[in-house]
Amino acid sequence: MNGEPRVTAWGIISGAAKWVVMIMVPVSLYMVFIYSPVEKLQGFPQKIFYFHVPSAITAFISIYVVAGAGILYLVKRERKWDIVALSSAEIGLVFATLVLITGPIWAKPIWGIWWTWDAPLTLTLTLWFIFVAYLMLRSYASSDLQGKRYSAVLGIIGAIDVPIIRMAIVRLRTLHPKPVI
């Protein structure tokens, strides 16, 4: 303890992760845009799926984490669960936004339109609004405790949207592509 920074396992792991990300992002971009072949029917716009689908999965997982952490916060009243829910809502908003940006970028050359009020698209927009409402509740509630409780409830209710989106994609006749796996 002579003024030197203490080395922790977390510090080593996060430092290594930073280097892995710095190497893998360019490798991934190379794989998407240069290595992977151009799809025969959709052409180059199909490559947007390499960003769109993982963004959607991340947004969906995020709302489930918000709901799970919200339940734990309401039951245990521990600050850490509120922090997990809030952090996940912020991440979910970023990735839901990416879904709503990359989808229309793909749709314009394939469908000929930027947006259609198709059920999966509209429900994904609803998920985006749920994330925004969650963060607004946190910011504008009359008391900090009230904002945490109300947003936890909203996160729990908001998680219901994901299975509805999935059912809309699989069961309804929509323009949205059906899953292939």
CSV table of N, CA and C in Angstrom, one decimal:
chain,number,residue,atom,x,y,z
A,1,MET,N,0.8,-1.2,0.0
A,1,MET,CA,0.0,0.0,0.0
A,1,MET,C,0.9,1.3,0.0
A,2,ASN,N,1.9,1.3,-0.8
A,2,ASN,CA,2.8,2.4,-0.9
A,2,ASN,C,2.5,3.3,-2.0
A,3,GLY,N,1.2,3.5,-2.3
A,3,GLY,CA,0.8,4.5,-3.3
A,3,GLY,C,0.6,3.8,-4.7
A,4,GLU,N,0.9,2.5,-4.8
A,4,GLU,CA,0.8,1.8,-6.1
A,4,GLU,C,-0.6,1.4,-6.2
A,5,PRO,N,-1.2,1.4,-7.5
A,5,PRO,CA,-2.5,0.9,-7.7
A,5,PRO,C,-2.6,-0.6,-7.4
A,6,ARG,N,-3.7,-1.0,-6.8
A,6,ARG,CA,-3.9,-2.4,-6.4
A,6,ARG,C,-4.4,-3.1,-7.7
A,7,VAL,N,-3.8,-4.3,-8.0
A,7,VAL,CA,-4.3,-5.1,-9.1
A,7,VAL,C,-5.3,-6.1,-8.6
A,8,THR,N,-6.5,-6.1,-9.3
A,8,THR,CA,-7.5,-7.0,-8.9
A,8,THR,C,-7.8,-7.9,-10.1
A,9,ALA,N,-8.5,-9.0,-9.8
A,9,ALA,CA,-8.9,-9.9,-10.8
A,9,ALA,C,-9.8,-9.2,-11.8
A,10,TRP,N,-10.7,-8.4,-11.3
A,10,TRP,CA,-11.7,-7.7,-12.2
A,10,TRP,C,-10.9,-6.7,-13.1
A,11,GLY,N,-9.9,-6.1,-12.6
A,11,GLY,CA,-9.1,-5.2,-13.4
A,11,GLY,C,-8.4,-5.9,-14.5
A,12,ILE,N,-7.8,-7.1,-14.2
A,12,ILE,CA,-7.2,-7.9,-15.3
A,12,ILE,C,-8.2,-8.4,-16.3
A,13,ILE,N,-9.3,-8.9,-15.9
A,13,ILE,CA,-10.4,-9.4,-16.8
A,13,ILE,C,-10.9,-8.3,-17.7
A,14,SER,N,-11.2,-7.1,-17.1
A,14,SER,CA,-11.7,-6.0,-17.9
A,14,SER,C,-10.7,-5.5,-18.9
A,15,GLY,N,-9.4,-5.5,-18.5
A,15,GLY,CA,-8.3,-5.1,-19.4
A,15,GLY,C,-8.2,-6.0,-20.6
A,16,ALA,N,-8.3,-7.4,-20.3
A,16,ALA,CA,-8.2,-8.4,-21.3
A,16,ALA,C,-9.4,-8.3,-22.2
A,17,ALA,N,-10.6,-8.1,-21.6
A,17,ALA,CA,-11.8,-8.0,-22.4
A,17,ALA,C,-11.7,-6.8,-23.4
A,18,LYS,N,-11.1,-5.7,-23.0
A,18,LYS,CA,-11.0,-4.5,-23.8
A,18,LYS,C,-10.2,-4.9,-25.1
A,19,TRP,N,-9.1,-5.6,-24.9
A,19,TRP,CA,-8.2,-6.0,-26.0
A,19,TRP,C,-9.0,-7.0,-26.9
A,20,VAL,N,-9.7,-7.9,-26.3
A,20,VAL,CA,-10.5,-8.9,-27.1
A,20,VAL,C,-11.5,-8.1,-28.0
A,21,VAL,N,-12.2,-7.2,-27.4
A,21,VAL,CA,-13.1,-6.4,-28.2
A,21,VAL,C,-12.4,-5.6,-29.3
A,22,MET,N,-11.3,-5.0,-29.0
A,22,MET,CA,-10.6,-4.2,-30.0
A,22,MET,C,-10.1,-5.0,-31.1
A,23,ILE,N,-9.9,-6.3,-30.9
A,23,ILE,CA,-9.4,-7.2,-32.0
A,23,ILE,C,-10.7,-7.8,-32.7
A,24,MET,N,-11.7,-8.2,-32.0
A,24,MET,CA,-12.8,-8.9,-32.6
A,24,MET,C,-13.8,-8.0,-33.4
A,25,VAL,N,-13.9,-6.7,-33.0
A,25,VAL,CA,-14.8,-5.9,-33.8
A,25,VAL,C,-14.3,-5.7,-35.2
A,26,PRO,N,-13.1,-5.4,-35.4
A,26,PRO,CA,-12.7,-5.3,-36.9
A,26,PRO,C,-12.7,-6.6,-37.6
A,27,VAL,N,-12.4,-7.7,-36.9
A,27,VAL,CA,-12.5,-9.1,-37.5
A,27,VAL,C,-14.0,-9.3,-37.8
A,28,SER,N,-14.9,-9.0,-37.0
A,28,SER,CA,-16.3,-9.2,-37.2
A,28,SER,C,-16.8,-8.4,-38.4
A,29,LEU,N,-16.4,-7.1,-38.5
A,29,LEU,CA,-16.8,-6.3,-39.6
A,29,LEU,C,-16.2,-6.8,-40.9
A,30,TYR,N,-15.0,-7.3,-40.9
A,30,TYR,CA,-14.4,-8.0,-42.1
A,30,TYR,C,-15.2,-9.2,-42.5
A,31,MET,N,-15.6,-10.0,-41.5
A,31,MET,CA,-16.4,-11.2,-41.8
A,31,MET,C,-17.8,-10.9,-42.4
A,32,VAL,N,-18.4,-9.8,-41.9
A,32,VAL,CA,-19.7,-9.4,-42.4
A,32,VAL,C,-19.6,-8.8,-43.8
A,33,PHE,N,-18.7,-7.9,-44.0
A,33,PHE,CA,-18.8,-7.1,-45.3
A,33,PHE,C,-17.9,-7.7,-46.4
A,34,ILE,N,-16.9,-8.5,-46.0
A,34,ILE,CA,-16.0,-9.0,-47.1
A,34,ILE,C,-16.0,-10.5,-47.2
A,35,TYR,N,-15.9,-11.2,-46.1
A,35,TYR,CA,-15.8,-12.7,-46.1
A,35,TYR,C,-17.1,-13.3,-46.5
A,36,SER,N,-18.2,-12.9,-45.8
A,36,SER,CA,-19.5,-13.6,-46.1
A,36,SER,C,-20.0,-13.3,-47.5
A,37,PRO,N,-20.5,-14.3,-48.2
A,37,PRO,CA,-21.0,-14.1,-49.5
A,37,PRO,C,-22.3,-13.3,-49.5
A,38,VAL,N,-22.5,-12.6,-50.7
A,38,VAL,CA,-23.7,-11.9,-50.8
A,38,VAL,C,-24.9,-12.8,-51.1
A,39,GLU,N,-26.0,-12.7,-50.4
A,39,GLU,CA,-27.1,-13.6,-50.5
A,39,GLU,C,-27.7,-13.4,-51.9
A,40,LYS,N,-28.2,-14.5,-52.5
A,40,LYS,CA,-28.7,-14.4,-53.9
A,40,LYS,C,-29.9,-13.6,-54.1
A,41,LEU,N,-30.9,-13.7,-53.2
A,41,LEU,CA,-32.2,-13.1,-53.5
A,41,LEU,C,-32.2,-11.6,-53.0
A,42,GLN,N,-31.7,-11.4,-51.8
A,42,GLN,CA,-31.7,-10.0,-51.2
A,42,GLN,C,-30.5,-9.2,-51.6
A,43,GLY,N,-29.4,-9.8,-51.9
A,43,GLY,CA,-28.2,-9.1,-52.2
A,43,GLY,C,-27.5,-8.5,-51.0
A,44,PHE,N,-26.8,-7.4,-51.2
A,44,PHE,CA,-26.1,-6.8,-50.1
A,44,PHE,C,-26.9,-6.3,-48.9
A,45,PRO,N,-28.2,-5.9,-49.1
A,45,PRO,CA,-28.9,-5.4,-47.9
A,45,PRO,C,-29.1,-6.5,-46.8
A,46,GLN,N,-29.0,-7.8,-47.2
A,46,GLN,CA,-29.2,-8.9,-46.3
A,46,GLN,C,-28.2,-8.8,-45.2
A,47,LYS,N,-27.0,-8.2,-45.4
A,47,LYS,CA,-25.9,-8.2,-44.4
A,47,LYS,C,-26.3,-7.4,-43.2
A,48,ILE,N,-27.4,-6.6,-43.3
A,48,ILE,CA,-27.9,-5.8,-42.2
A,48,ILE,C,-28.4,-6.7,-41.1
A,49,PHE,N,-28.8,-7.9,-41.5
A,49,PHE,CA,-29.2,-8.9,-40.5
A,49,PHE,C,-28.2,-9.3,-39.4
A,50,TYR,N,-26.9,-9.1,-39.8
A,50,TYR,CA,-25.8,-9.4,-38.9
A,50,TYR,C,-25.8,-8.4,-37.7
A,51,PHE,N,-26.4,-7.3,-37.9
A,51,PHE,CA,-26.5,-6.3,-36.8
A,51,PHE,C,-28.0,-6.3,-36.2
A,52,HIS,N,-29.0,-6.4,-37.1
A,52,HIS,CA,-30.4,-6.3,-36.7
A,52,HIS,C,-30.8,-7.4,-35.7
A,53,VAL,N,-30.5,-8.7,-36.1
A,53,VAL,CA,-31.0,-9.8,-35.2
A,53,VAL,C,-30.3,-9.8,-33.9
A,54,PRO,N,-28.9,-9.7,-33.8
A,54,PRO,CA,-28.3,-9.6,-32.4
A,54,PRO,C,-28.8,-8.4,-31.6
A,55,SER,N,-29.1,-7.3,-32.3
A,55,SER,CA,-29.6,-6.1,-31.6
A,55,SER,C,-31.0,-6.4,-31.0
A,56,ALA,N,-31.8,-7.1,-31.8
A,56,ALA,CA,-33.2,-7.5,-31.3
A,56,ALA,C,-33.1,-8.5,-30.1
A,57,ILE,N,-32.2,-9.4,-30.2
A,57,ILE,CA,-32.0,-10.4,-29.1
A,57,ILE,C,-31.5,-9.7,-27.9
A,58,THR,N,-30.6,-8.8,-28.0
A,58,THR,CA,-30.1,-8.1,-26.9
A,58,THR,C,-31.2,-7.2,-26.2
A,59,ALA,N,-32.0,-6.5,-27.0
A,59,ALA,CA,-33.1,-5.7,-26.5
A,59,ALA,C,-34.1,-6.6,-25.8
A,60,PHE,N,-34.4,-7.8,-26.3
A,60,PHE,CA,-35.3,-8.7,-25.7
A,60,PHE,C,-34.8,-9.2,-24.4
A,61,ILE,N,-33.5,-9.6,-24.3
A,61,ILE,CA,-32.9,-10.1,-23.1
A,61,ILE,C,-32.9,-9.0,-22.1
A,62,SER,N,-32.7,-7.8,-22.5
A,62,SER,CA,-32.6,-6.6,-21.6
A,62,SER,C,-33.9,-6.4,-20.9
A,63,ILE,N,-35.0,-6.5,-21.6
A,63,ILE,CA,-36.3,-6.3,-20.9
A,63,ILE,C,-36.6,-7.4,-19.9
A,64,TYR,N,-36.1,-8.6,-20.2
A,64,TYR,CA,-36.3,-9.7,-19.2
A,64,TYR,C,-35.4,-9.5,-18.0
A,65,VAL,N,-34.2,-8.9,-18.2
A,65,VAL,CA,-33.3,-8.6,-17.0
A,65,VAL,C,-34.0,-7.5,-16.2
A,66,VAL,N,-34.6,-6.5,-16.9
A,66,VAL,CA,-35.3,-5.4,-16.2
A,66,VAL,C,-36.4,-6.0,-15.4
A,67,ALA,N,-37.2,-6.9,-15.9
A,67,ALA,CA,-38.3,-7.5,-15.2
A,67,ALA,C,-37.8,-8.4,-14.0
A,68,GLY,N,-36.8,-9.2,-14.3
A,68,GLY,CA,-36.3,-10.0,-13.2
A,68,GLY,C,-35.7,-9.2,-12.1
A,69,ALA,N,-34.9,-8.2,-12.4
A,69,ALA,CA,-34.3,-7.3,-11.4
A,69,ALA,C,-35.4,-6.5,-10.7
A,70,GLY,N,-36.4,-6.1,-11.5
A,70,GLY,CA,-37.5,-5.4,-10.9
A,70,GLY,C,-38.3,-6.2,-9.8
A,71,ILE,N,-38.5,-7.5,-10.1
A,71,ILE,CA,-39.1,-8.4,-9.2
A,71,ILE,C,-38.3,-8.5,-7.9
A,72,LEU,N,-37.0,-8.7,-8.1
A,72,LEU,CA,-36.1,-8.8,-7.0
A,72,LEU,C,-36.0,-7.6,-6.2
A,73,TYR,N,-36.0,-6.4,-6.8
A,73,TYR,CA,-36.0,-5.1,-6.1
A,73,TYR,C,-37.3,-5.0,-5.3
A,74,LEU,N,-38.5,-5.3,-5.9
A,74,LEU,CA,-39.7,-5.2,-5.1
A,74,LEU,C,-39.8,-6.1,-3.9
A,75,VAL,N,-39.2,-7.3,-4.1
A,75,VAL,CA,-39.2,-8.3,-3.0
A,75,VAL,C,-38.2,-8.0,-1.9
A,76,LYS,N,-37.0,-7.7,-2.3
A,76,LYS,CA,-35.9,-7.6,-1.4
A,76,LYS,C,-35.5,-6.2,-1.0
A,77,ARG,N,-36.0,-5.2,-1.8
A,77,ARG,CA,-35.7,-3.8,-1.5
A,77,ARG,C,-34.2,-3.5,-1.5
A,78,GLU,N,-33.4,-4.2,-2.3
A,78,GLU,CA,-32.0,-4.0,-2.3
A,78,GLU,C,-31.6,-3.1,-3.5
A,79,ARG,N,-30.8,-2.1,-3.2
A,79,ARG,CA,-30.4,-1.1,-4.2
A,79,ARG,C,-29.8,-1.8,-5.5
A,80,LYS,N,-29.0,-2.8,-5.3
A,80,LYS,CA,-28.3,-3.4,-6.4
A,80,LYS,C,-29.2,-3.9,-7.5
A,81,TRP,N,-30.4,-4.4,-7.1
A,81,TRP,CA,-31.3,-4.9,-8.1
A,81,TRP,C,-31.9,-3.7,-8.9
A,82,ASP,N,-32.1,-2.6,-8.3
A,82,ASP,CA,-32.6,-1.5,-9.0
A,82,ASP,C,-31.5,-1.0,-10.0
A,83,ILE,N,-30.3,-1.0,-9.5
A,83,ILE,CA,-29.2,-0.6,-10.4
A,83,ILE,C,-29.1,-1.5,-11.6
A,84,VAL,N,-29.2,-2.8,-11.4
A,84,VAL,CA,-29.2,-3.8,-12.5
A,84,VAL,C,-30.3,-3.5,-13.5
A,85,ALA,N,-31.5,-3.3,-13.0
A,85,ALA,CA,-32.7,-3.0,-13.8
A,85,ALA,C,-32.5,-1.7,-14.6
A,86,LEU,N,-32.0,-0.7,-14.0
A,86,LEU,CA,-31.8,0.6,-14.6
A,86,LEU,C,-30.8,0.5,-15.7
A,87,SER,N,-29.6,-0.2,-15.4
A,87,SER,CA,-28.6,-0.4,-16.4
A,87,SER,C,-29.1,-1.2,-17.6
A,88,SER,N,-29.9,-2.2,-17.3
A,88,SER,CA,-30.4,-3.0,-18.4
A,88,SER,C,-31.4,-2.3,-19.3
A,89,ALA,N,-32.2,-1.4,-18.6
A,89,ALA,CA,-33.1,-0.6,-19.4
A,89,ALA,C,-32.4,0.4,-20.4
A,90,GLU,N,-31.3,0.9,-19.9
A,90,GLU,CA,-30.5,1.8,-20.7
A,90,GLU,C,-29.9,1.0,-21.9
A,91,ILE,N,-29.4,-0.2,-21.6
A,91,ILE,CA,-28.8,-1.0,-22.7
A,91,ILE,C,-29.9,-1.4,-23.7
A,92,GLY,N,-31.1,-1.8,-23.1
A,92,GLY,CA,-32.2,-2.2,-23.9
A,92,GLY,C,-32.7,-1.1,-24.9
A,93,LEU,N,-32.7,0.1,-24.4
A,93,LEU,CA,-33.1,1.3,-25.2
A,93,LEU,C,-32.1,1.4,-26.4
A,94,VAL,N,-30.9,1.3,-26.1
A,94,VAL,CA,-29.9,1.5,-27.2
A,94,VAL,C,-30.1,0.4,-28.3
A,95,PHE,N,-30.3,-0.8,-27.8
A,95,PHE,CA,-30.4,-1.9,-28.8
A,95,PHE,C,-31.8,-1.9,-29.5
A,96,ALA,N,-32.8,-1.5,-28.8
A,96,ALA,CA,-34.1,-1.4,-29.4
A,96,ALA,C,-34.1,-0.3,-30.5
A,97,THR,N,-33.4,0.8,-30.2
A,97,THR,CA,-33.2,1.8,-31.2
A,97,THR,C,-32.4,1.3,-32.4
A,98,LEU,N,-31.4,0.5,-32.2
A,98,LEU,CA,-30.7,-0.1,-33.3
A,98,LEU,C,-31.6,-1.0,-34.2
A,99,VAL,N,-32.4,-1.7,-33.5
A,99,VAL,CA,-33.4,-2.6,-34.2
A,99,VAL,C,-34.3,-1.7,-35.1
A,100,LEU,N,-34.8,-0.6,-34.5
A,100,LEU,CA,-35.7,0.3,-35.3
A,100,LEU,C,-35.0,1.1,-36.4
A,101,ILE,N,-33.7,1.2,-36.3
A,101,ILE,CA,-32.9,1.8,-37.4
A,101,ILE,C,-32.5,0.8,-38.4
A,102,THR,N,-32.0,-0.3,-38.0
A,102,THR,CA,-31.5,-1.3,-39.0
A,102,THR,C,-32.6,-2.0,-39.8
A,103,GLY,N,-33.8,-2.2,-39.1
A,103,GLY,CA,-34.9,-2.8,-39.8
A,103,GLY,C,-35.4,-2.0,-41.1
A,104,PRO,N,-35.7,-0.7,-40.9
A,104,PRO,CA,-36.0,0.1,-42.1
A,104,PRO,C,-34.9,0.2,-43.1
A,105,ILE,N,-33.7,0.2,-42.7
A,105,ILE,CA,-32.6,0.3,-43.7
A,105,ILE,C,-32.6,-1.0,-44.6
A,106,TRP,N,-32.9,-2.1,-44.0
A,106,TRP,CA,-33.1,-3.3,-44.8
A,106,TRP,C,-34.4,-3.3,-45.6
A,107,ALA,N,-35.5,-2.8,-45.0
A,107,ALA,CA,-36.8,-2.9,-45.6
A,107,ALA,C,-36.9,-2.1,-46.8
A,108,LYS,N,-36.3,-0.9,-46.9
A,108,LYS,CA,-36.5,0.0,-48.0
A,108,LYS,C,-36.1,-0.7,-49.4
A,109,PRO,N,-34.9,-1.3,-49.5
A,109,PRO,CA,-34.6,-2.0,-50.8
A,109,PRO,C,-35.3,-3.3,-51.0
A,110,ILE,N,-35.7,-3.9,-49.9
A,110,ILE,CA,-36.4,-5.2,-50.1
A,110,ILE,C,-37.9,-5.1,-50.2
A,111,TRP,N,-38.6,-4.3,-49.4
A,111,TRP,CA,-40.0,-4.1,-49.5
A,111,TRP,C,-40.4,-2.9,-50.3
A,112,GLY,N,-39.5,-2.0,-50.5
A,112,GLY,CA,-39.8,-0.8,-51.2
A,112,GLY,C,-40.3,0.3,-50.3
A,113,ILE,N,-40.4,0.1,-49.0
A,113,ILE,CA,-40.9,1.1,-48.1
A,113,ILE,C,-40.0,1.1,-46.8
A,114,TRP,N,-39.9,2.2,-46.1
A,114,TRP,CA,-39.1,2.3,-44.9
A,114,TRP,C,-39.9,1.6,-43.7
A,115,TRP,N,-41.2,1.8,-43.7
A,115,TRP,CA,-41.9,1.3,-42.5
A,115,TRP,C,-43.3,0.9,-42.9
A,116,THR,N,-43.8,-0.1,-42.3
A,116,THR,CA,-45.2,-0.5,-42.4
A,116,THR,C,-45.7,-0.8,-41.0
A,117,TRP,N,-46.9,-0.6,-40.8
A,117,TRP,CA,-47.5,-0.8,-39.4
A,117,TRP,C,-47.8,-2.2,-39.3
A,118,ASP,N,-46.9,-3.1,-39.6
A,118,ASP,CA,-46.9,-4.5,-39.4
A,118,ASP,C,-46.9,-4.8,-37.9
A,119,ALA,N,-47.5,-5.9,-37.4
A,119,ALA,CA,-47.6,-6.2,-36.0
A,119,ALA,C,-46.2,-6.3,-35.4
A,120,PRO,N,-45.2,-7.1,-35.9
A,120,PRO,CA,-43.9,-7.2,-35.2
A,120,PRO,C,-43.2,-5.9,-35.2
A,121,LEU,N,-43.3,-5.0,-36.2
A,121,LEU,CA,-42.7,-3.7,-36.2
A,121,LEU,C,-43.3,-2.8,-35.1
A,122,THR,N,-44.6,-2.8,-35.1
A,122,THR,CA,-45.3,-1.9,-34.2
A,122,THR,C,-45.1,-2.4,-32.7
A,123,LEU,N,-45.1,-3.7,-32.5
A,123,LEU,CA,-44.8,-4.2,-31.2
A,123,LEU,C,-43.4,-3.9,-30.7
A,124,THR,N,-42.4,-3.9,-31.6
A,124,THR,CA,-41.1,-3.6,-31.3
A,124,THR,C,-41.0,-2.1,-31.0
A,125,LEU,N,-41.7,-1.3,-31.7
A,125,LEU,CA,-41.8,0.1,-31.4
A,125,LEU,C,-42.4,0.3,-30.0
A,126,THR,N,-43.4,-0.5,-29.6
A,126,THR,CA,-44.0,-0.5,-28.3
A,126,THR,C,-42.9,-0.8,-27.2
A,127,LEU,N,-42.1,-1.8,-27.5
A,127,LEU,CA,-41.0,-2.1,-26.6
A,127,LEU,C,-40.0,-0.9,-26.4
A,128,TRP,N,-39.8,-0.2,-27.5
A,128,TRP,CA,-38.9,1.0,-27.4
A,128,TRP,C,-39.6,2.0,-26.5
A,129,PHE,N,-40.9,2.2,-26.7
A,129,PHE,CA,-41.6,3.1,-25.8
A,129,PHE,C,-41.6,2.7,-24.3
A,130,ILE,N,-41.6,1.4,-24.1
A,130,ILE,CA,-41.6,0.9,-22.7
A,130,ILE,C,-40.2,1.2,-22.1
A,131,PHE,N,-39.1,1.0,-22.8
A,131,PHE,CA,-37.8,1.4,-22.3
A,131,PHE,C,-37.8,2.9,-22.0
A,132,VAL,N,-38.3,3.7,-23.0
A,132,VAL,CA,-38.3,5.2,-22.8
A,132,VAL,C,-39.2,5.6,-21.5
A,133,ALA,N,-40.3,4.9,-21.4
A,133,ALA,CA,-41.2,5.2,-20.3
A,133,ALA,C,-40.5,4.8,-19.0
A,134,TYR,N,-39.8,3.7,-19.0
A,134,TYR,CA,-39.1,3.2,-17.8
A,134,TYR,C,-38.1,4.3,-17.3
A,135,LEU,N,-37.3,4.8,-18.3
A,135,LEU,CA,-36.3,5.8,-17.9
A,135,LEU,C,-36.9,7.1,-17.5
A,136,MET,N,-38.1,7.5,-18.2
A,136,MET,CA,-38.7,8.7,-17.8
A,136,MET,C,-39.4,8.6,-16.4
A,137,LEU,N,-39.9,7.5,-16.1
A,137,LEU,CA,-40.5,7.3,-14.7
A,137,LEU,C,-39.4,7.5,-13.7
A,138,ARG,N,-38.2,6.9,-14.0
A,138,ARG,CA,-37.1,7.1,-13.0
A,138,ARG,C,-36.7,8.5,-12.9
A,139,SER,N,-36.7,9.3,-14.0
A,139,SER,CA,-36.2,10.7,-13.9
A,139,SER,C,-37.3,11.7,-13.4
A,140,TYR,N,-38.6,11.4,-13.6
A,140,TYR,CA,-39.6,12.4,-13.3
A,140,TYR,C,-40.5,12.1,-12.2
A,141,ALA,N,-40.3,11.0,-11.5
A,141,ALA,CA,-41.1,10.6,-10.4
A,141,ALA,C,-41.0,11.6,-9.2
A,142,SER,N,-42.0,11.8,-8.5
A,142,SER,CA,-42.0,12.8,-7.4
A,142,SER,C,-41.0,12.4,-6.3
A,143,SER,N,-40.8,11.1,-6.1
A,143,SER,CA,-39.8,10.7,-5.1
A,143,SER,C,-38.9,9.6,-5.7
A,144,ASP,N,-37.7,9.5,-5.3
A,144,ASP,CA,-36.8,8.5,-5.8
A,144,ASP,C,-37.3,7.1,-5.6
A,145,LEU,N,-37.9,6.8,-4.4
A,145,LEU,CA,-38.4,5.5,-4.0
A,145,LEU,C,-39.6,5.2,-4.9
A,146,GLN,N,-40.5,6.2,-5.1
A,146,GLN,CA,-41.7,6.0,-6.0
A,146,GLN,C,-41.2,5.7,-7.4
A,147,GLY,N,-40.3,6.4,-7.9
A,147,GLY,CA,-39.8,6.1,-9.3
A,147,GLY,C,-39.2,4.7,-9.4
A,148,LYS,N,-38.5,4.3,-8.4
A,148,LYS,CA,-37.9,2.9,-8.5
A,148,LYS,C,-39.0,1.9,-8.5
A,149,ARG,N,-40.0,2.0,-7.6
A,149,ARG,CA,-41.1,1.1,-7.5
A,149,ARG,C,-42.0,1.0,-8.8
A,150,TYR,N,-42.4,2.2,-9.3
A,150,TYR,CA,-43.2,2.3,-10.5
A,150,TYR,C,-42.5,1.7,-11.7
A,151,SER,N,-41.2,2.1,-11.8
A,151,SER,CA,-40.5,1.6,-13.0
A,151,SER,C,-40.3,0.1,-12.9
A,152,ALA,N,-40.1,-0.4,-11.7
A,152,ALA,CA,-40.0,-1.9,-11.6
A,152,ALA,C,-41.2,-2.6,-12.1
A,153,VAL,N,-42.4,-2.0,-11.7
A,153,VAL,CA,-43.7,-2.6,-12.1
A,153,VAL,C,-43.8,-2.5,-13.7
A,154,LEU,N,-43.4,-1.3,-14.2
A,154,LEU,CA,-43.5,-1.2,-15.7
A,154,LEU,C,-42.6,-2.2,-16.4
A,155,GLY,N,-41.4,-2.4,-15.8
A,155,GLY,CA,-40.5,-3.4,-16.4
A,155,GLY,C,-41.0,-4.8,-16.4
A,156,ILE,N,-41.7,-5.1,-15.3
A,156,ILE,CA,-42.3,-6.5,-15.3
A,156,ILE,C,-43.4,-6.6,-16.3
A,157,ILE,N,-44.3,-5.6,-16.4
A,157,ILE,CA,-45.3,-5.6,-17.4
A,157,ILE,C,-44.8,-5.6,-18.8
A,158,GLY,N,-43.7,-4.8,-19.0
A,158,GLY,CA,-43.1,-4.6,-20.3
A,158,GLY,C,-42.6,-5.9,-20.9
A,159,ALA,N,-42.1,-6.8,-20.0
A,159,ALA,CA,-41.6,-8.1,-20.5
A,159,ALA,C,-42.6,-8.9,-21.2
A,160,ILE,N,-43.9,-8.7,-21.0
A,160,ILE,CA,-44.9,-9.4,-21.7
A,160,ILE,C,-44.9,-9.1,-23.2
A,161,ASP,N,-44.3,-8.0,-23.6
A,161,ASP,CA,-44.2,-7.6,-25.0
A,161,ASP,C,-43.4,-8.6,-25.9
A,162,VAL,N,-42.3,-9.1,-25.3
A,162,VAL,CA,-41.4,-10.0,-26.1
A,162,VAL,C,-42.1,-11.2,-26.6
A,163,PRO,N,-42.8,-12.0,-25.8
A,163,PRO,CA,-43.4,-13.2,-26.4
A,163,PRO,C,-44.5,-12.8,-27.4
A,164,ILE,N,-45.1,-11.7,-27.2
A,164,ILE,CA,-46.1,-11.2,-28.2
A,164,ILE,C,-45.5,-10.9,-29.5
A,165,ILE,N,-44.3,-10.3,-29.5
A,165,ILE,CA,-43.5,-10.0,-30.7
A,165,ILE,C,-43.2,-11.3,-31.4
A,166,ARG,N,-42.7,-12.3,-30.6
A,166,ARG,CA,-42.3,-13.6,-31.2
A,166,ARG,C,-43.5,-14.3,-31.8
A,167,MET,N,-44.6,-14.3,-31.1
A,167,MET,CA,-45.8,-14.9,-31.7
A,167,MET,C,-46.3,-14.2,-33.0
A,168,ALA,N,-46.2,-12.9,-33.0
A,168,ALA,CA,-46.6,-12.1,-34.2
A,168,ALA,C,-45.7,-12.5,-35.4
A,169,ILE,N,-44.4,-12.7,-35.1
A,169,ILE,CA,-43.5,-13.0,-36.2
A,169,ILE,C,-43.8,-14.4,-36.7
A,170,VAL,N,-44.0,-15.4,-35.8
A,170,VAL,CA,-44.2,-16.8,-36.2
A,170,VAL,C,-45.6,-17.1,-36.7
A,171,ARG,N,-46.6,-16.5,-36.1
A,171,ARG,CA,-48.0,-17.0,-36.4
A,171,ARG,C,-48.8,-16.1,-37.3
A,172,LEU,N,-48.5,-14.8,-37.4
A,172,LEU,CA,-49.2,-13.9,-38.2
A,172,LEU,C,-48.7,-13.8,-39.6
A,173,ARG,N,-49.5,-13.5,-40.6
A,173,ARG,CA,-49.0,-13.3,-41.9
A,173,ARG,C,-48.6,-11.8,-42.0
A,174,THR,N,-47.3,-11.6,-42.0
A,174,THR,CA,-46.8,-10.3,-42.0
A,174,THR,C,-45.7,-10.2,-43.0
A,175,LEU,N,-45.3,-9.0,-43.3
A,175,LEU,CA,-44.1,-8.8,-44.2
A,175,LEU,C,-42.8,-9.2,-43.5
A,176,HIS,N,-42.8,-9.1,-42.2
A,176,HIS,CA,-41.6,-9.5,-41.5
A,176,HIS,C,-41.1,-10.9,-41.8
A,177,PRO,N,-39.8,-11.1,-42.1
A,177,PRO,CA,-39.4,-12.5,-42.4
A,177,PRO,C,-39.6,-13.5,-41.2
A,178,LYS,N,-39.9,-14.7,-41.6
A,178,LYS,CA,-40.1,-15.7,-40.6
A,178,LYS,C,-38.7,-16.2,-40.1
A,179,PRO,N,-38.6,-16.7,-38.9
A,179,PRO,CA,-37.3,-17.3,-38.4
A,179,PRO,C,-37.0,-18.5,-39.2
A,180,VAL,N,-35.7,-18.7,-39.5
A,180,VAL,CA,-35.3,-19.9,-40.2
A,180,VAL,C,-34.7,-21.0,-39.3
A,181,ILE,N,-34.5,-20.6,-38.0
A,181,ILE,CA,-34.0,-21.7,-37.1
A,181,ILE,C,-35.1,-22.1,-36.2
